[in-house]
Short mmCIF file of C-alpha atoms in Angstrom, two decimals:
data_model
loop_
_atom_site.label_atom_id
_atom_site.label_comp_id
_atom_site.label_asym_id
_atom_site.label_seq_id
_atom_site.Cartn_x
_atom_site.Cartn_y
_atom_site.Cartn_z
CA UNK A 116 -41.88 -17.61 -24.62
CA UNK A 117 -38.82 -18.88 -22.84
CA UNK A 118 -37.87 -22.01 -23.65
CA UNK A 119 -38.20 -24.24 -20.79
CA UNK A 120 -34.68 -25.88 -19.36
CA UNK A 121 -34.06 -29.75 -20.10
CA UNK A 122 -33.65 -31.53 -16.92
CA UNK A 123 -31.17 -34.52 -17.35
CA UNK A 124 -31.84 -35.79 -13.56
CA UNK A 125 -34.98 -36.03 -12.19
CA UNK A 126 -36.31 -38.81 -9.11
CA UNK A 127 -37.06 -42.66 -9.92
CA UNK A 128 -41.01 -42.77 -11.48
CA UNK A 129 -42.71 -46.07 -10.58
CA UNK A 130 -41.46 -49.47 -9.24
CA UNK A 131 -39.21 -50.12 -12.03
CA UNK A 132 -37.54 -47.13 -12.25
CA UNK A 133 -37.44 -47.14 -8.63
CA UNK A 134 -35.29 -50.67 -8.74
CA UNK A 135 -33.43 -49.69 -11.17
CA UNK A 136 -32.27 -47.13 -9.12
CA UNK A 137 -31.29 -49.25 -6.06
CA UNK A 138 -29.59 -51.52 -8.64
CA UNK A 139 -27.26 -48.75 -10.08
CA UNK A 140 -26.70 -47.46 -6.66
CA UNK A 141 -25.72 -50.44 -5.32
CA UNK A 142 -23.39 -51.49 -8.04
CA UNK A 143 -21.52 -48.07 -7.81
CA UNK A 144 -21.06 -48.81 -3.66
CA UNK A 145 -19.69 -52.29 -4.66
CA UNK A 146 -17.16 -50.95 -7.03
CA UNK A 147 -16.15 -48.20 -4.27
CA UNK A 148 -15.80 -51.33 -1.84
CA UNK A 149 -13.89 -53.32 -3.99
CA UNK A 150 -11.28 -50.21 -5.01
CA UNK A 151 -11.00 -48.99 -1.39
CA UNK A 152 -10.35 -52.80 -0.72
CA UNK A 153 -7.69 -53.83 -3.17
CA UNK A 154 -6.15 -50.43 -2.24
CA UNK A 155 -5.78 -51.06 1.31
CA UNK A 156 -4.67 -54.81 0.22
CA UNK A 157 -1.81 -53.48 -1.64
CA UNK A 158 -0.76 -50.28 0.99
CA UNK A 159 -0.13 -53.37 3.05
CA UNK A 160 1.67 -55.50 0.84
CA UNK A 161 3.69 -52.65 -0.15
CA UNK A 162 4.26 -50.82 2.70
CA UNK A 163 7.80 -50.64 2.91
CA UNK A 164 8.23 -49.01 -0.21
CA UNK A 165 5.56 -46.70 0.27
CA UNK A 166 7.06 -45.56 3.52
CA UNK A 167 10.89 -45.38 1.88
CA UNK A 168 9.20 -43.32 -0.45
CA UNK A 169 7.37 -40.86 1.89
CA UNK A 170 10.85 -40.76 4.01
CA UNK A 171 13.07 -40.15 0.99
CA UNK A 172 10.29 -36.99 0.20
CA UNK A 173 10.66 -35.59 3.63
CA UNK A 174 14.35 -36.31 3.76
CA UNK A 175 14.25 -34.35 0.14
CA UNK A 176 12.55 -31.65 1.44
CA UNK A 177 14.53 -30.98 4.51
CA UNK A 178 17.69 -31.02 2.37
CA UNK A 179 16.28 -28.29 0.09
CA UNK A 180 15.35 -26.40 3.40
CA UNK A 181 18.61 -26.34 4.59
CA UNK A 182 20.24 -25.49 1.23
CA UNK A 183 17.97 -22.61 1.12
CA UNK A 184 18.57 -21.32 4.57
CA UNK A 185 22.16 -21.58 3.92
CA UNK A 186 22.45 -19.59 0.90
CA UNK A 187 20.35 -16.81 2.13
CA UNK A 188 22.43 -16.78 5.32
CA UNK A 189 25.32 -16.44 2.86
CA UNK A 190 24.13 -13.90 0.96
CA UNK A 191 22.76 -12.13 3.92
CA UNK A 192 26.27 -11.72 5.16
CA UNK A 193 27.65 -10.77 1.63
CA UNK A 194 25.06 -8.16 1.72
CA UNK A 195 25.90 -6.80 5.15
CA UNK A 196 28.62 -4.53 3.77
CA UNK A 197 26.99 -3.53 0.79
CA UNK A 198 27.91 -0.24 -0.31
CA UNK A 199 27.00 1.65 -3.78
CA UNK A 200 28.12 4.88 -4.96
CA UNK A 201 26.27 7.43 -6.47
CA UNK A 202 27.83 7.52 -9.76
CA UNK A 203 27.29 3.39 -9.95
CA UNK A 204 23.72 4.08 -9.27
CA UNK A 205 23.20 6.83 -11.59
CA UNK A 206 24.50 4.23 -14.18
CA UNK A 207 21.77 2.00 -13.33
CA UNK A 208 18.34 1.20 -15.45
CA UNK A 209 15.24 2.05 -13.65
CA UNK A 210 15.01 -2.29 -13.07
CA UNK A 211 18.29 -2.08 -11.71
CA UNK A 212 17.73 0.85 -9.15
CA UNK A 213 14.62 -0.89 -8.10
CA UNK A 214 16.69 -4.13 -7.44
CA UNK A 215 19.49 -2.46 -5.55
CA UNK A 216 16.92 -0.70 -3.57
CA UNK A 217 15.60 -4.00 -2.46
CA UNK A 218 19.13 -5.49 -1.36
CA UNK A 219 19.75 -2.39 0.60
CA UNK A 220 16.77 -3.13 2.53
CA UNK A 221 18.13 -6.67 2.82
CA UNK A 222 20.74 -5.42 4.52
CA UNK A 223 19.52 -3.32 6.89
CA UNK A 224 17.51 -6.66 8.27
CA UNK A 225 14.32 -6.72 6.30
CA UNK A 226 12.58 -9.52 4.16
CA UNK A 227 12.24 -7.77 0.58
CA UNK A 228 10.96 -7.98 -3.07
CA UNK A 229 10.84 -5.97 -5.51
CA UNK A 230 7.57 -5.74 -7.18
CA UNK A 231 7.75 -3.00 -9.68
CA UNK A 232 6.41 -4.04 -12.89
CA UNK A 233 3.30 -2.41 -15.22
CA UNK A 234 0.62 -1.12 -13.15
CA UNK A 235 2.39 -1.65 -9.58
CA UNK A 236 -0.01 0.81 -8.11
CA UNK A 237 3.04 2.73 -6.73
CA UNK A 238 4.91 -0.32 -5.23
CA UNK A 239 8.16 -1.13 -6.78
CA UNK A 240 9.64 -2.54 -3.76
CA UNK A 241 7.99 -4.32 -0.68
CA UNK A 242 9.59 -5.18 2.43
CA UNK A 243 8.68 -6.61 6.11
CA UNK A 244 10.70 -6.16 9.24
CA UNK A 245 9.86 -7.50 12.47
CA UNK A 246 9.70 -4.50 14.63
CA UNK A 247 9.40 -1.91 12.26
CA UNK A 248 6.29 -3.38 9.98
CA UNK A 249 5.56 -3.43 6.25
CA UNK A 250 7.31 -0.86 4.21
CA UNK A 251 6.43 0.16 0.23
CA UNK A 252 9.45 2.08 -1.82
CA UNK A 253 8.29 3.73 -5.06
CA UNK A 254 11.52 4.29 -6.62
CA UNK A 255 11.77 7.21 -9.40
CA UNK A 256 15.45 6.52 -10.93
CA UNK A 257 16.09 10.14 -12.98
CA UNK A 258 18.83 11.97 -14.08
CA UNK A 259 21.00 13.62 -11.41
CA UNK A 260 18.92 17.06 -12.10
CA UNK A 261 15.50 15.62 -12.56
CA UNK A 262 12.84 16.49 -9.93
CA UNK A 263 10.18 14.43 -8.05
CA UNK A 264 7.06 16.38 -7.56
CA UNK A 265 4.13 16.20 -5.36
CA UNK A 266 2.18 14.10 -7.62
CA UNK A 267 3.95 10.93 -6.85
CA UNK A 268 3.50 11.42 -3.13
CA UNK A 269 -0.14 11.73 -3.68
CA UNK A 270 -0.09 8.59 -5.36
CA UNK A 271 2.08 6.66 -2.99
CA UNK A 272 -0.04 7.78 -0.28
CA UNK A 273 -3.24 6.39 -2.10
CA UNK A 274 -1.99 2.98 -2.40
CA UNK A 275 0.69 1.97 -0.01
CA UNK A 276 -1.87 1.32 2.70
CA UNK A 277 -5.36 0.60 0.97
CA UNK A 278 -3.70 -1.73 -1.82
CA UNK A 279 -0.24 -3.08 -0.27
CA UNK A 280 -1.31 -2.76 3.70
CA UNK A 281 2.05 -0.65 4.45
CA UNK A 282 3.02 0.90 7.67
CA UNK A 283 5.59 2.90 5.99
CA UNK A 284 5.94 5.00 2.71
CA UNK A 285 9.03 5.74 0.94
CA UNK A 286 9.72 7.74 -2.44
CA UNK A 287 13.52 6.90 -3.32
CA UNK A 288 14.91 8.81 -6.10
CA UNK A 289 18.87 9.49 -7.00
CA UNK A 290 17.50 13.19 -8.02
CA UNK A 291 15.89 15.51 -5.95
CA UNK A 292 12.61 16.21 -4.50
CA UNK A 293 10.92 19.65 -4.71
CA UNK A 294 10.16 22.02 -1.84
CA UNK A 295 6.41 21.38 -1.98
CA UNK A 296 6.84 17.13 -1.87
CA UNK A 297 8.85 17.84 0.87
CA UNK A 298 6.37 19.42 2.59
CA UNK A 299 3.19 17.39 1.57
CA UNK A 300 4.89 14.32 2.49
CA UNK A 301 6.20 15.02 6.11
CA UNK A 302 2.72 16.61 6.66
CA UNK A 303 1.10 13.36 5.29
CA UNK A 304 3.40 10.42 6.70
CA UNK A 305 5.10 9.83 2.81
CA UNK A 306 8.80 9.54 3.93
CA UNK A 307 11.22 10.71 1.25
CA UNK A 308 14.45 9.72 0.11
CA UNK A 309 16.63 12.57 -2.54
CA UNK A 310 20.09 12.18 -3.44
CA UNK A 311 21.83 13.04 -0.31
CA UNK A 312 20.01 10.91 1.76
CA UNK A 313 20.60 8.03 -1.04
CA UNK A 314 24.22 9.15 -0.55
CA UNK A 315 24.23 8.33 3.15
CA UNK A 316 22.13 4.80 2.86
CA UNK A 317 24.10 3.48 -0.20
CA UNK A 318 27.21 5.21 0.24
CA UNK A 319 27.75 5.83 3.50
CA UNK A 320 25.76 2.97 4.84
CA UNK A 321 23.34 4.06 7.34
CA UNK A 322 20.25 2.05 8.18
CA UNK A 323 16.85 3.42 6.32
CA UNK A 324 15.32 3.25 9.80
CA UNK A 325 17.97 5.44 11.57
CA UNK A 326 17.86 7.95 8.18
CA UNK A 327 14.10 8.38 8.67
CA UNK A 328 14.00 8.14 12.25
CA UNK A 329 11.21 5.26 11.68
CA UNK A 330 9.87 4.03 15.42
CA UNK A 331 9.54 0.58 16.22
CA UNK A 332 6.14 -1.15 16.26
CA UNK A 333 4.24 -4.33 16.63
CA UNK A 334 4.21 -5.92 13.38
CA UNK A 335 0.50 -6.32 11.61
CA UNK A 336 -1.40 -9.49 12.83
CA UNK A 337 -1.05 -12.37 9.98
CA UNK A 338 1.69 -10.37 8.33
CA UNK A 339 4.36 -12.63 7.67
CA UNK A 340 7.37 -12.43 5.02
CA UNK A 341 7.44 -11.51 2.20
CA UNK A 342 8.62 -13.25 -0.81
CA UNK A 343 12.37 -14.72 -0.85
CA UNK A 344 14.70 -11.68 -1.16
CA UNK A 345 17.76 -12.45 -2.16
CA UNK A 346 18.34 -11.63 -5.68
CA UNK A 347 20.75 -9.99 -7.58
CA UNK A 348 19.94 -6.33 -8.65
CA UNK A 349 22.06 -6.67 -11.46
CA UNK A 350 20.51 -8.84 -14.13
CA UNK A 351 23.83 -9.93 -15.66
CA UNK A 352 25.77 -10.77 -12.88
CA UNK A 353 26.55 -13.87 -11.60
CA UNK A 354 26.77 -14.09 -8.18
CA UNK A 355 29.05 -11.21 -8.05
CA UNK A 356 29.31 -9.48 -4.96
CA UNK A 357 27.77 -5.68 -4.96
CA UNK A 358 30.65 -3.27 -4.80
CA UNK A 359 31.27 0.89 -5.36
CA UNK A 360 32.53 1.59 -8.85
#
């Protein structure tokens, strides 16, 4: 037989418990009138140093506001004649790639993060633009003769707009990408980017958008930016600026 539940509230029985009731209930609205009372008493007493307070937080805030738009404005324009070579690229860790993919978007205009990590679902770099939408990079850092293959633009096409909501899906790699991925992937709307493209957007420094011919469109309802981009691909460095090797 199931046991039966204890119930620990249950209605008033009977006068008593009845005044009891209005007793408790009516201590418990004194107390709240007495708190919201004395609170109230000392707001006004004290209101001068409650407002400096409140002022001194906004003030606080706006400062940090402006210090922030500041230094991404600076970095912004450090990153606007970012160039990396081939060779420095090569020498990169797969982190590394994925970060230096992300401040190449950065400086071709768009808001970007990268993302990669264990079980990314195919995202290792997000970024948002305001006319050309949400774009996902899955970056595959090789050696200079490794190969992507059509698996990975299967995958990329499975998540980047079911999981990530992209417009736009990019496979970067600083190898090459075989005949058949090629092919899938214009046929399928997975954009690719091999070595010699990577040659002309790092190197040479054309825009991803004019590489891939991407159109311009109205950007997603509710889609705003993404996280703060600006940070350095290279783990070590400190605030040094990116240059070719």
């Amino acid at each position: 037989m199931a046991r039966r539940r204890r119930r620990w509230l249950r209605r008033p029985r009977g006068s008593t418990e009845h005044i009891a009731a209005g007793v408790t209930a009516l201590a418990v609205a004194t107390l709240l009138a007495r708190a919201t009372t004395a609170g109230a008493r000392a707001a006004a007493e004290h209101w001068p140093v409650l407002a400096a307070l409140a002022a001194a937080a906004l003030v606080g805030m706006a400062v940090r506001r402006v210090r922030r738009g500041t230094a991404d404005r600076a970095r912004a324009a450090r990153l606007a004649g970012l160039r990396l070579s081939l060779s420095g690229i090569d020498a990169l860790d797969d982190q590394e790639f994925e970060f230096a993919l992300r401040d190449l978007l950065v400086r071709d205009g768009w808001t970007a993060r990268r993302v990669g990590r264990q079980g990314d679902q195919a995202a290792d770099v997000i970024g948002q633009h305001p006319a050309l939408g949400r774009i996902v990079l899955q970056a595959k850092h090789t050696t200079v003769g490794g190969k992507v293959g059509s698996p990975v633009m299967y995958q990329v096409k499975g998540t980047a707009g079911p999981v990530h909501g992209a417009d736009i899906a990019v496979v970067v790699t600083n190898g090459s990408v075989t005949r058949d991925a090629k092919s899938w992937g214009d046929k399928h709307q997975v954009r690719w980017v091999d070595r010699e493209r990577l040659r002309l957007w790092a190197e040479h420094g054309v825009a991803l958008h004019e590489l891939l011919h991407l159109a311009a469109r109205r950007p997603r309802r509710g889609a705003g930016p993404v996280a703060r981009p600006f940070r350095r691909w290279h783990p070590e460095a400190q605030e040094r600026p990116h240059s070719a090797p």
